[in-house]
Short mmCIF file of C-alpha atoms (C1' of nucleotides) in Angstrom, two decimals:
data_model
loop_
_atom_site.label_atom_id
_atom_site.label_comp_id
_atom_site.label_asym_id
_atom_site.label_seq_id
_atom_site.Cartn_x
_atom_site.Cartn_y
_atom_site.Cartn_z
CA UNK A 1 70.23 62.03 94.60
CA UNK A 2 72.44 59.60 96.24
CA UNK A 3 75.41 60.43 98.37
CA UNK A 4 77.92 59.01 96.15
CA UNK A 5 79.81 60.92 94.09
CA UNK A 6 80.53 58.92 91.14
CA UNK A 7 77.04 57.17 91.25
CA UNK A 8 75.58 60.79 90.79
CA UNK A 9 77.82 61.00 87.80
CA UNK A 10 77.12 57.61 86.41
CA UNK A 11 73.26 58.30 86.68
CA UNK A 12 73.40 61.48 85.20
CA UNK A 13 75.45 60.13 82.52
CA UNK A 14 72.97 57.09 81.94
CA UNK A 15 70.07 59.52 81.80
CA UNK A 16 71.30 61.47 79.09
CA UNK A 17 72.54 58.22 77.00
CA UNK A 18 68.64 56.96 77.73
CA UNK A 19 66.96 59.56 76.85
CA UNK A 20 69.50 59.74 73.68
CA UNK A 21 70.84 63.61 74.87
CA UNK A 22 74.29 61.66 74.17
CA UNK A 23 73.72 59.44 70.92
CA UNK A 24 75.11 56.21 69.74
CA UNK A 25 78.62 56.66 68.35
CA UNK A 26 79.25 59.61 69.94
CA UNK A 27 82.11 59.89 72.09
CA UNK A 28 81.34 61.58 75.63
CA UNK A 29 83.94 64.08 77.16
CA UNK A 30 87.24 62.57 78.13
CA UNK A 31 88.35 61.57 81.58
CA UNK A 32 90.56 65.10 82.10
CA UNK A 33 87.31 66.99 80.59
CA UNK A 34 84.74 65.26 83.28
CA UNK A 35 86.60 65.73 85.84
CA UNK A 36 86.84 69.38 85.35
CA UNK A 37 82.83 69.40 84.83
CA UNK A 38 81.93 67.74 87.83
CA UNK A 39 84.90 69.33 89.78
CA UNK A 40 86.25 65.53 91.06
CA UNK A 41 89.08 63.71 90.67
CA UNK A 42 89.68 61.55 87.21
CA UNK A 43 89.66 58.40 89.87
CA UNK A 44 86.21 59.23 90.38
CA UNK A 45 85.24 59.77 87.18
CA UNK A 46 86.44 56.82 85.82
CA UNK A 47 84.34 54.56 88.43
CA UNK A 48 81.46 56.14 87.00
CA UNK A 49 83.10 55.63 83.40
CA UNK A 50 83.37 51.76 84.31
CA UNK A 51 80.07 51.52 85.69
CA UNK A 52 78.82 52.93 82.63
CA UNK A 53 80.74 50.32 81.25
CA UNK A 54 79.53 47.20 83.07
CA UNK A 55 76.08 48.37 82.06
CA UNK A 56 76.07 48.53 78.38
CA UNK A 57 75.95 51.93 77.96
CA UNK A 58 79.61 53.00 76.66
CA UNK A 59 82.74 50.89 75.12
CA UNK A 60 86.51 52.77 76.65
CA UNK A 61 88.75 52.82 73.70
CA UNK A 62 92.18 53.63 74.39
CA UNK A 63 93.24 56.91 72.52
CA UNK A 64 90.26 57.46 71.51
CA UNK A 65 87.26 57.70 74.28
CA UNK A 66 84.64 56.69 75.54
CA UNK A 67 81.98 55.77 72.55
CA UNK A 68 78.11 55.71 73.07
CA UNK A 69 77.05 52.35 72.36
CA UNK A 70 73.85 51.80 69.79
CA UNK A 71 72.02 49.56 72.91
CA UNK A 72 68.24 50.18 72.71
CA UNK A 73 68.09 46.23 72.70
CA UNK A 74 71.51 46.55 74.84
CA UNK A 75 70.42 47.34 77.93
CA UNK A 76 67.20 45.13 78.26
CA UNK A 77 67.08 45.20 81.76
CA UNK A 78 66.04 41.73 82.06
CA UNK A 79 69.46 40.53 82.95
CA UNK A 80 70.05 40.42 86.64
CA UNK A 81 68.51 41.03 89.84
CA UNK A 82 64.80 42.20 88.44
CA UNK A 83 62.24 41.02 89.90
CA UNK A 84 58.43 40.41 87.94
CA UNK A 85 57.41 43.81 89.02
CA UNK A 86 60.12 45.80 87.30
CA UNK A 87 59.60 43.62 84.82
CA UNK A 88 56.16 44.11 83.82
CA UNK A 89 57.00 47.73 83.76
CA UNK A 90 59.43 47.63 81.21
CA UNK A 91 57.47 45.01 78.94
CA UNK A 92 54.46 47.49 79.47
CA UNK A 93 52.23 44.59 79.08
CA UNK A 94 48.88 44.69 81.54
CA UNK A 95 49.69 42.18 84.24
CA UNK A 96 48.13 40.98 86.90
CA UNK A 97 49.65 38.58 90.25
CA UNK A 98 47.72 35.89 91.97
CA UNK A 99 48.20 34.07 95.17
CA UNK A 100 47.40 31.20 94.95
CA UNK A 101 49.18 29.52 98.46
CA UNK A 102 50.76 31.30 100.91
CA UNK A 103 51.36 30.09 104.25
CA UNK A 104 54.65 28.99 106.84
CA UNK A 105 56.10 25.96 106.16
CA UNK A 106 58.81 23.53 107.81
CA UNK A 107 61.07 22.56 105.13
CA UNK A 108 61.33 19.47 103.46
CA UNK A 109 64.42 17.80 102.33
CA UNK A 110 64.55 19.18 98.72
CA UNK A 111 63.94 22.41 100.19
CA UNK A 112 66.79 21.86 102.74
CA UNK A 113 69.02 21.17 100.83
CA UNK A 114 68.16 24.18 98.77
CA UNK A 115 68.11 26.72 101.15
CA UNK A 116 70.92 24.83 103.74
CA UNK A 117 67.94 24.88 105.96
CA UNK A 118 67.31 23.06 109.48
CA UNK A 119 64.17 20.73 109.15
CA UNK A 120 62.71 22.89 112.10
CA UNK A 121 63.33 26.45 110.15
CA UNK A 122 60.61 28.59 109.58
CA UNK A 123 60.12 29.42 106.04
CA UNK A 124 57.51 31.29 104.20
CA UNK A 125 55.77 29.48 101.45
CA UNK A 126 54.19 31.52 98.14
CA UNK A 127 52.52 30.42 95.42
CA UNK A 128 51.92 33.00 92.10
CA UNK A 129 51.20 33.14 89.20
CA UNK A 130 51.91 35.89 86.81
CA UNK A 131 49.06 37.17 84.07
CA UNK A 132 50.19 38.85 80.92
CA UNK A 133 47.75 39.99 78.53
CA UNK A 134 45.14 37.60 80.14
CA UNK A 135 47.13 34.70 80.14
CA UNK A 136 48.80 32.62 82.99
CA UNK A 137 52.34 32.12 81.78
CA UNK A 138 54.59 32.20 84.54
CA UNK A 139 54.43 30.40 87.90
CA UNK A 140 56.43 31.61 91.13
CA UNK A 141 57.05 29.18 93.57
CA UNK A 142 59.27 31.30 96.27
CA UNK A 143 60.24 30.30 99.78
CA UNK A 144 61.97 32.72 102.17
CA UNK A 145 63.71 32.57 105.65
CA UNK A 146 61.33 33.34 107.96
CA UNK A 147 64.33 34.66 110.57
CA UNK A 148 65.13 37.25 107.36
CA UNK A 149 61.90 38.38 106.98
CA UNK A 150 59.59 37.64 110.44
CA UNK A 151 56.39 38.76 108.74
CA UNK A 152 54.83 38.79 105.57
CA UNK A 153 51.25 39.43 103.99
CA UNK A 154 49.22 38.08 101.67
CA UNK A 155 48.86 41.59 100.04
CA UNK A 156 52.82 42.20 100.47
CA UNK A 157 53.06 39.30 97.69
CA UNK A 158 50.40 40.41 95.30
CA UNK A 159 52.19 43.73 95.11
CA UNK A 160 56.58 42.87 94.97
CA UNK A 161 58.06 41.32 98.13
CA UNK A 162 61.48 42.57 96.59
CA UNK A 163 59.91 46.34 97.23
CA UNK A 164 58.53 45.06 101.10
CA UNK A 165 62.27 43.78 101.81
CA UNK A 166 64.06 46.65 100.27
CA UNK A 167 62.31 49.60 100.89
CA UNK A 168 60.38 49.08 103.86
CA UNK A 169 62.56 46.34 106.05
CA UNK A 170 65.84 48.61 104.57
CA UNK A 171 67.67 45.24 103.52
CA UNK A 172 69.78 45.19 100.53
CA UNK A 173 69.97 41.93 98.06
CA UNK A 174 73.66 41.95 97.47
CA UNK A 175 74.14 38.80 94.90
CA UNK A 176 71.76 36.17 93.05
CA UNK A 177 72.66 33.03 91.04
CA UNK A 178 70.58 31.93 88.63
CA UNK A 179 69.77 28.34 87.13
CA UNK A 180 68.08 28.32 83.53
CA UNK A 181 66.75 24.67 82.55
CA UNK A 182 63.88 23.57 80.39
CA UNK A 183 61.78 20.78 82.28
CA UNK A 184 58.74 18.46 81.46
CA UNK A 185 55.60 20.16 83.23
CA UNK A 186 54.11 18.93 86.35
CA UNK A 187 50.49 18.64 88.06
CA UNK A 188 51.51 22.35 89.74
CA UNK A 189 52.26 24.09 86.40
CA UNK A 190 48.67 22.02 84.96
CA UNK A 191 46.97 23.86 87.80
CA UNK A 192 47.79 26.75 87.60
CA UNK A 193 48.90 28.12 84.34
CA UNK A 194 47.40 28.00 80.60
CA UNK A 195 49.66 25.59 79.24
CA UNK A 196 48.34 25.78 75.87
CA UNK A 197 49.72 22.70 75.30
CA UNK A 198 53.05 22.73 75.71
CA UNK A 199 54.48 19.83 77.37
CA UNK A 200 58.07 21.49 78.71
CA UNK A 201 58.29 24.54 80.54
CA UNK A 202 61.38 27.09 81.60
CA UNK A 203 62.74 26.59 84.55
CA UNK A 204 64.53 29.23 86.57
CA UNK A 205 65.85 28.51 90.00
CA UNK A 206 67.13 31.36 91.74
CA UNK A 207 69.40 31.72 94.85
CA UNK A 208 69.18 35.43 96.57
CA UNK A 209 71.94 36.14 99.11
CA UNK A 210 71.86 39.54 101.49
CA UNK A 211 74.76 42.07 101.68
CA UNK A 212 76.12 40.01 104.04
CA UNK A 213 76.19 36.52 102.25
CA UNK A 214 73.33 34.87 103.69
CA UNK A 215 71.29 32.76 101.44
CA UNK A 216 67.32 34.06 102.27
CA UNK A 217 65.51 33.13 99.73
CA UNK A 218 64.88 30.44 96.99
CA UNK A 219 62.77 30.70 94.09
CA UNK A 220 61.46 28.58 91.30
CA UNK A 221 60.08 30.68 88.29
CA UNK A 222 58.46 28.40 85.60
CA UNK A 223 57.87 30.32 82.05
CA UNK A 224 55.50 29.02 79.68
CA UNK A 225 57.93 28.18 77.00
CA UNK A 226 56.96 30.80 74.05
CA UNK A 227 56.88 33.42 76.47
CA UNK A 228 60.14 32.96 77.66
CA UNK A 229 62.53 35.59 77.10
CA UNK A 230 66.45 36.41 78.49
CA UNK A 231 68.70 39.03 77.77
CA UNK A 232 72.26 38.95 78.89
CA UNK A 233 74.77 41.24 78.44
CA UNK A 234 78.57 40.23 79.16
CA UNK A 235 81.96 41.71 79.12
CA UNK A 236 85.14 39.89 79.17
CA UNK A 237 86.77 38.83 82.56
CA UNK A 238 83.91 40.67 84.41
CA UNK B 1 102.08 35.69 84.16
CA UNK B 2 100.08 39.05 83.08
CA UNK B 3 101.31 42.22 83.15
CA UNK B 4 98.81 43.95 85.54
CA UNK B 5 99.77 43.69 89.31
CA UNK B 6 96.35 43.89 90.24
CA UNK B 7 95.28 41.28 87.67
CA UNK B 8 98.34 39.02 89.34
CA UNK B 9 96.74 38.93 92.62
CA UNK B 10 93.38 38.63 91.66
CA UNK B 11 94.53 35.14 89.55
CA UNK B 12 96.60 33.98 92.97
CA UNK B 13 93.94 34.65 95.29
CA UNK B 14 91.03 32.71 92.70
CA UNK B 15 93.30 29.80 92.18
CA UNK B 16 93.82 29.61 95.81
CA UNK B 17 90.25 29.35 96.57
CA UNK B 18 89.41 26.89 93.50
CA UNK B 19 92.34 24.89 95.12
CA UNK B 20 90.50 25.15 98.72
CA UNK B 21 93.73 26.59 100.25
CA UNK B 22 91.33 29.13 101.47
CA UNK B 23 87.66 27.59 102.36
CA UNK B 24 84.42 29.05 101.90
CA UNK B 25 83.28 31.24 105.13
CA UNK B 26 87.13 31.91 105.29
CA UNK B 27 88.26 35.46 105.85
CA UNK B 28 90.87 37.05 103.51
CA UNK B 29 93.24 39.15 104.59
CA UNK B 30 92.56 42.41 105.24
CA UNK B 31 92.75 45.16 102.32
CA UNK B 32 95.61 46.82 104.52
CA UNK B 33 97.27 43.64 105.25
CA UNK B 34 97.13 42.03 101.31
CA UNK B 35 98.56 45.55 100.36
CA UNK B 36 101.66 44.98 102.74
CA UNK B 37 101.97 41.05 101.46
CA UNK B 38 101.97 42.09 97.93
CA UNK B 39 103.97 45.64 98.22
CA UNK B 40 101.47 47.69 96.34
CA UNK B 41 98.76 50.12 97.56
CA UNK B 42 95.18 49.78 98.70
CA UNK B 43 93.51 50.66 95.74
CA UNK B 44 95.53 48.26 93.74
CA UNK B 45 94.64 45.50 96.50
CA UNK B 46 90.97 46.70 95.89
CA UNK B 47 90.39 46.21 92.23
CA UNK B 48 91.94 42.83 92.79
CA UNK B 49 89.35 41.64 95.38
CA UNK B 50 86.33 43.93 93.24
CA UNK B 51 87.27 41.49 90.43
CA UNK B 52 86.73 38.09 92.86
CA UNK B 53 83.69 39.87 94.00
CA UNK B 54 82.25 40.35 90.31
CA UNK B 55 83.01 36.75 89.96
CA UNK B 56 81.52 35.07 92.78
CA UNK B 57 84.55 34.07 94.77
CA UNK B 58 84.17 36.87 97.50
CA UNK B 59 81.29 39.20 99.19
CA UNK B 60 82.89 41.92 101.01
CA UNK B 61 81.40 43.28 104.22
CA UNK B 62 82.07 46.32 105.25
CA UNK B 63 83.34 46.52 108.88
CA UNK B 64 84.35 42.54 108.95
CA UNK B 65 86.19 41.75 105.56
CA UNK B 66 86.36 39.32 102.72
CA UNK B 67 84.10 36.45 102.74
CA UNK B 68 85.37 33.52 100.67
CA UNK B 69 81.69 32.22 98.93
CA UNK B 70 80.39 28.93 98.98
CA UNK B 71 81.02 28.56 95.51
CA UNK B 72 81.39 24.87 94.15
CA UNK B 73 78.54 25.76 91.79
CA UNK B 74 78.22 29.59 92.25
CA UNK B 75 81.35 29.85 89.63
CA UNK B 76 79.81 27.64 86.65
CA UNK B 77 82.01 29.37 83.96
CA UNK B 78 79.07 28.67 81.34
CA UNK B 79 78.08 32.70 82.08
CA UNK B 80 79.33 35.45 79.68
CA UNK B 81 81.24 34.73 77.07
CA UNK B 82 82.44 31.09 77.23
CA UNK B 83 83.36 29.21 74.03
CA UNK B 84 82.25 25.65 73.46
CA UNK B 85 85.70 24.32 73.53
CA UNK B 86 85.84 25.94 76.95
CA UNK B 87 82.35 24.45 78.40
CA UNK B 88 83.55 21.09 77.09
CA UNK B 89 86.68 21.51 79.49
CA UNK B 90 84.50 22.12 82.33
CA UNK B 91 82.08 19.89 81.75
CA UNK B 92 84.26 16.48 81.23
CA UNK B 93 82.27 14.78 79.03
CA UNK B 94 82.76 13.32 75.67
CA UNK B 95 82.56 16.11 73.16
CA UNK B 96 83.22 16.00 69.12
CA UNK B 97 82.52 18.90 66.74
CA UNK B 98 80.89 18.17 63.40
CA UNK B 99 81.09 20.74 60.50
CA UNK B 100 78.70 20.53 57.70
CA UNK B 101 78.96 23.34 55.80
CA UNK B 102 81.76 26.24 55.46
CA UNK B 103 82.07 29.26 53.31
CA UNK B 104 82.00 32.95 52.33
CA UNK B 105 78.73 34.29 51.41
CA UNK B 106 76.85 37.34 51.08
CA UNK B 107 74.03 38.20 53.22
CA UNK B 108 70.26 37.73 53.07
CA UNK B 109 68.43 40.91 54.29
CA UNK B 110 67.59 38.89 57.99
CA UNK B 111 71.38 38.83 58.10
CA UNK B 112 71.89 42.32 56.69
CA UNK B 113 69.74 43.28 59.98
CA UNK B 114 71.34 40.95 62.77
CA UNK B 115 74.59 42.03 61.43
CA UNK B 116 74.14 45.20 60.41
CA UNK B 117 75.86 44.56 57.04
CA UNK B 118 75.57 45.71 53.74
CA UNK B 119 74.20 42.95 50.95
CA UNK B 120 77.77 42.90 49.49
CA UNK B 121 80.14 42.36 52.12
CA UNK B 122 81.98 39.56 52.28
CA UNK B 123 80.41 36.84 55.39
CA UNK B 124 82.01 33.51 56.58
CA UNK B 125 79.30 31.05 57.28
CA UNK B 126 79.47 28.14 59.33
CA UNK B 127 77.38 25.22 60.34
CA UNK B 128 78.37 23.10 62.84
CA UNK B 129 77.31 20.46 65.26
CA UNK B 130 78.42 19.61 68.36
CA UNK B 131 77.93 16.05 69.96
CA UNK B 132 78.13 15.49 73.55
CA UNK B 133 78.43 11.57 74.70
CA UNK B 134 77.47 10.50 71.07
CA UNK B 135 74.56 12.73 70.53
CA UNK B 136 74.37 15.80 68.36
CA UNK B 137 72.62 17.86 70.54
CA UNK B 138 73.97 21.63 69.43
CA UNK B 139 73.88 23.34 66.24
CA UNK B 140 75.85 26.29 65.82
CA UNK B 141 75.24 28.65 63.15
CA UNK B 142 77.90 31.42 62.77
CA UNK B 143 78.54 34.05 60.56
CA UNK B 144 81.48 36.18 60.95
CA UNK B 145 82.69 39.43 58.98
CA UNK B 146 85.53 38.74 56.30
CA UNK B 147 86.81 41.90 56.83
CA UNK B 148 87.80 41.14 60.70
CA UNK B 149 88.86 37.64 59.71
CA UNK B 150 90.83 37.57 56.25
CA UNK B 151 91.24 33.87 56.72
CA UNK B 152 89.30 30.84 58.04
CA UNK B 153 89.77 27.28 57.14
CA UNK B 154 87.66 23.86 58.15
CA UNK B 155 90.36 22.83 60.35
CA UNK B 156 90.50 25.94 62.32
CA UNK B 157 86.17 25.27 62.93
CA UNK B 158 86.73 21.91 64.20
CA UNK B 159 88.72 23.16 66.61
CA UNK B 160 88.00 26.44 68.31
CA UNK B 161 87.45 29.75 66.65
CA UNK B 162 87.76 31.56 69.67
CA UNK B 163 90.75 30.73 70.33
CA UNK B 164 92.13 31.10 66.65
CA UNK B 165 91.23 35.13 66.56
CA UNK B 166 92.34 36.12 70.00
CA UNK B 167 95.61 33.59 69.74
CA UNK B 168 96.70 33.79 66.24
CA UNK B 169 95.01 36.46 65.09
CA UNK B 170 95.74 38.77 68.61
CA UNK B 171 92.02 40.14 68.28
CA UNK B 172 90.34 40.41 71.78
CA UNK B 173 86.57 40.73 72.47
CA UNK B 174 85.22 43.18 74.25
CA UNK B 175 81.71 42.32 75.29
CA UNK B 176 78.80 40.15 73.52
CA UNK B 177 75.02 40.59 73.97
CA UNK B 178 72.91 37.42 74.76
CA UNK B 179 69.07 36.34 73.99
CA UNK B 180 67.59 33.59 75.15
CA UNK B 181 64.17 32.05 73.73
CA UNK B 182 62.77 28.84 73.02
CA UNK B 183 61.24 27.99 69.23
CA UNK B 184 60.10 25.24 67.60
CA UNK B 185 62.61 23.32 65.68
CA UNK B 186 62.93 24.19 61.88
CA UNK B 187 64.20 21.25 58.89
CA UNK B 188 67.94 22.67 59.78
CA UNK B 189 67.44 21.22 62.96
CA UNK B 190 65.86 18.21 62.11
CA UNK B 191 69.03 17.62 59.64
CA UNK B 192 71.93 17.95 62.03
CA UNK B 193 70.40 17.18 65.14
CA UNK B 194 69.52 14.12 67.14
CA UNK B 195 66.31 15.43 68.05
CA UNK B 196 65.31 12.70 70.51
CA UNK B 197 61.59 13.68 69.57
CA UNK B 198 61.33 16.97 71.33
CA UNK B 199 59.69 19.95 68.76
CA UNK B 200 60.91 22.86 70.36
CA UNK B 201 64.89 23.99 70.84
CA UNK B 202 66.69 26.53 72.91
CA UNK B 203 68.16 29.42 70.69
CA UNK B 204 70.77 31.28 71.67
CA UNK B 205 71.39 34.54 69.50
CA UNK B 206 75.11 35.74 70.53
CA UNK B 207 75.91 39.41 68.97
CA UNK B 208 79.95 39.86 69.74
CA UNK B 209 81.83 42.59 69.63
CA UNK B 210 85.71 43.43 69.11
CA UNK B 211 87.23 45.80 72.03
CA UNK B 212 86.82 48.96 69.65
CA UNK B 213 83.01 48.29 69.70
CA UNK B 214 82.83 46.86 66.04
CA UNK B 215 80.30 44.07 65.84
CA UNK B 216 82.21 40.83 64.16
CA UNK B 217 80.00 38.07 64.79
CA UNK B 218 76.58 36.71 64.90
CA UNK B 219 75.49 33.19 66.51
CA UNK B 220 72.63 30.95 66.67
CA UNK B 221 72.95 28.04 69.19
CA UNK B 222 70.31 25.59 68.65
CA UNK B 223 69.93 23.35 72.00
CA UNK B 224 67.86 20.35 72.56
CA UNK B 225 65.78 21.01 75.46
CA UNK B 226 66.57 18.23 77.70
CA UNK B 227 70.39 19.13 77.47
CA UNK B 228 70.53 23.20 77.98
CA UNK B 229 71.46 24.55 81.08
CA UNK B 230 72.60 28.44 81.71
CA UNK B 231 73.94 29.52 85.15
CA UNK B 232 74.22 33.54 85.78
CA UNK B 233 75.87 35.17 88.76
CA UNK B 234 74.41 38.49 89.07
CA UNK B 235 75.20 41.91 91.68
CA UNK B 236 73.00 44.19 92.51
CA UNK B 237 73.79 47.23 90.06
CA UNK B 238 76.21 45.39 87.82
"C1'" DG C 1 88.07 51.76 120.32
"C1'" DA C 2 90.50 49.19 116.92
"C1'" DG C 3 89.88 47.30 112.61
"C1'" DT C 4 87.26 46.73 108.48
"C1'" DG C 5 85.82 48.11 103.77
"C1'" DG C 6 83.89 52.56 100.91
"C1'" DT C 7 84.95 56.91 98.96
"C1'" DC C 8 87.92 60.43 97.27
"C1'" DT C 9 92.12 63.06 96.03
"C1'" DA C 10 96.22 64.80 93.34
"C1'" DG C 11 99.55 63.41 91.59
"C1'" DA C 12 102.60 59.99 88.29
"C1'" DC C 13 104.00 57.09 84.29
"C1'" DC C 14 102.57 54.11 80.61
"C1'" DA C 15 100.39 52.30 75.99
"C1'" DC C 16 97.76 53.40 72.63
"C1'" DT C 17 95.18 56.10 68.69
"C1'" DG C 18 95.02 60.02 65.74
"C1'" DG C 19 96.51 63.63 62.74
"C1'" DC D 1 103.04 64.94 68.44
"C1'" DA D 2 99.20 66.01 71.83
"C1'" DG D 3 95.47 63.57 73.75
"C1'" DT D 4 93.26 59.43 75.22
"C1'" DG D 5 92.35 55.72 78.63
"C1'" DG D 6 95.03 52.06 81.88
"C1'" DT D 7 97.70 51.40 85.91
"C1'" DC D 8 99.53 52.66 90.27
"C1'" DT D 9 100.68 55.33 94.49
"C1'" DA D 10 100.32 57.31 99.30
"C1'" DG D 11 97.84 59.55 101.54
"C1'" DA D 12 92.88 61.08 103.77
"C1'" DC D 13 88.27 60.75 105.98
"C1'" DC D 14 84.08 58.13 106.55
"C1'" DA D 15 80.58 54.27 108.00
"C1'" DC D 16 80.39 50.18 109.70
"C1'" DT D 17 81.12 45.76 112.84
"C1'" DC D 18 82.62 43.66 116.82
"C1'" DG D 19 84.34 42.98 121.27
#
DNA sequence: GAGTGGTCTAGACCACTGG
DNA sequence: CAGTGGTCTAGACCACTCG
């Protein structure tokens, strides 16, 4: 699969926790034991052990193993770098994106600021909203470097500009931070969404750097408040 | 300071870039070079500067080196598992906490669920508010397992329970499991809170678990709207 | 081409849990 | 006590960036 040889292990691993051939409680194979399996050093096996780890899927108990954590709620891949897309194929909802604006843009000073951008940048503009089960509930607002990306479509953004970037410009997103904030609604979120009468909305600004630390894109991802969900999972010191 | 050498130089290198000895867009050392300064190996050099990665103070870039990130606001410690007494630190402000009611119950069958208890075991339930700049904005609902925590008293509630169990009590945590969703406020919240005429509340459900994967508490964070904010710091394939 | 980080190895010693 | 995971070492080869 890939060329790594304790991601292969890792995925392998995760596959048969998902698909519950390992079950909760159990205790996989120890470190000496793996690394006999997969014919690799223990060093090897344990980054696939901590990556394991990192996602949820085991706890590392000293002197005892490594034990199969209960996570069907766990590992919620909401948390993270997911983009709508991904998303909507987990929540296995029918969904549906519209563009509503789309277009190149000079920046203004909000936006400068936001994106440390040059008033004479080039940056895409898109506007989206997201439908779940027949109902507008979440508004994308998403501006992009127009030197990171030099083209985009219309239809690129109704499908999942994360898929464009990734698979067929061969970037690769290396970190995001996030922003959660509950805000009052404005004439935007009126226009475009079924507010249903809710006054506030969830705010999520989001800052997506490249492998190589550049900041390329900005986004502003407004939930209709009872549709708003988050799922975090944290380990100590990560 | 700790024990672990490469724990050691991951806490000198962070507190030299939270002190701005080394500025963002700076270049650490190289991996071969920090081994040599430090008189350990490579590897030992690398988990150090894979932990400042996994926190936001680095990106590394294969081929150039370390880059020190941008980071004033990139490192909000209010991600993973932060305790109140903690976020008050950070954020400066005025902060009191209020407890209203304390004491050992046994569960309802909603708590029997979130806690996966039995309807006799022994709970420690705790109600607190917490005001920031004279408000009462938070309501923190926690219930606890008697059987990881023999003892509890008022005092140690207005303080910090955190830091009771893993100082006192040497427990550590191992990793906690986050939702986020908004709901409309309920006659608890109406009670404690200052609710500044806002209907709706930001709930945070906190399931936390000890380092030998035992769950040992359960919280509900109830946060006016106008004064939540979450910041998250994600990597691609955490 | 020289230097960087990414992967991998085959050892070693330690701290901890269990029977 | 034997077995577990946690730390650490001193090498090796690779892919990548930059001048």
């Amino acid at each position: 699969m890939t060329t790594n040889k304790y991601d292969s292990i890792y995925q392998e691993l995760a596959k048969k926790i998902d698909q519950g051939i390992v079950k909760a409680e159990d205790i996989l194979p120890s470190e000496n034991e793996l690394s006999l399996q997969y014919e690799t050093s223990r060093e090897t096996v344990r980054k696939a052990l901590n990556l394991l780890a990192q996602n949820g899927y085991i706890q590392k108990i000293r002197g005892k193993g490594s034990v199969v954590l209960n996570v069907e709620k766990m590992r919620f891949p909401v948390s993270g770098l997911v983009s709508f897309k991904e998303l909507s194929k987990t929540l296995g909802r029918r969904t549906c994106t519209k563009v509503h604006e789309f277009g190149l843009i000079h920046p203004d000073p909000y936006l400068c600021k936001q994106l440390k951008a040059e008033p004479d940048d080039e940056i895409w503009r898109i506007i989206r909203s997201r439908e779940i089960n027949g109902e507008h509930v979440i508004l994308d607002k998403d501006y992009i470097y127009r030197k990171c990306v030099p083209m985009l479509t219309q239809e690129i953004c109704e499908n999942s500009i994360y898929e464009y970037i990734e698979d067929e410009l061969g970037m690769k997103i290396g970190f995001a931070q996030k922003e959660f904030v509950v805000e009052a609604c404005t004439d935007e979120d009126e226009k475009y969404l079924d507010r249903n009468g809710f006054d506030h909305i969830v705010v999520v600004r989001n800052f997506v750097f490249l492998e190589d630390a550049t900041l390329f894109q900005y986004t502003e991802s407004r939930h209709r408040l009872d549709k708003f969900r988050f799922v975090d999972f944290a380990r100590r010191g990560r």
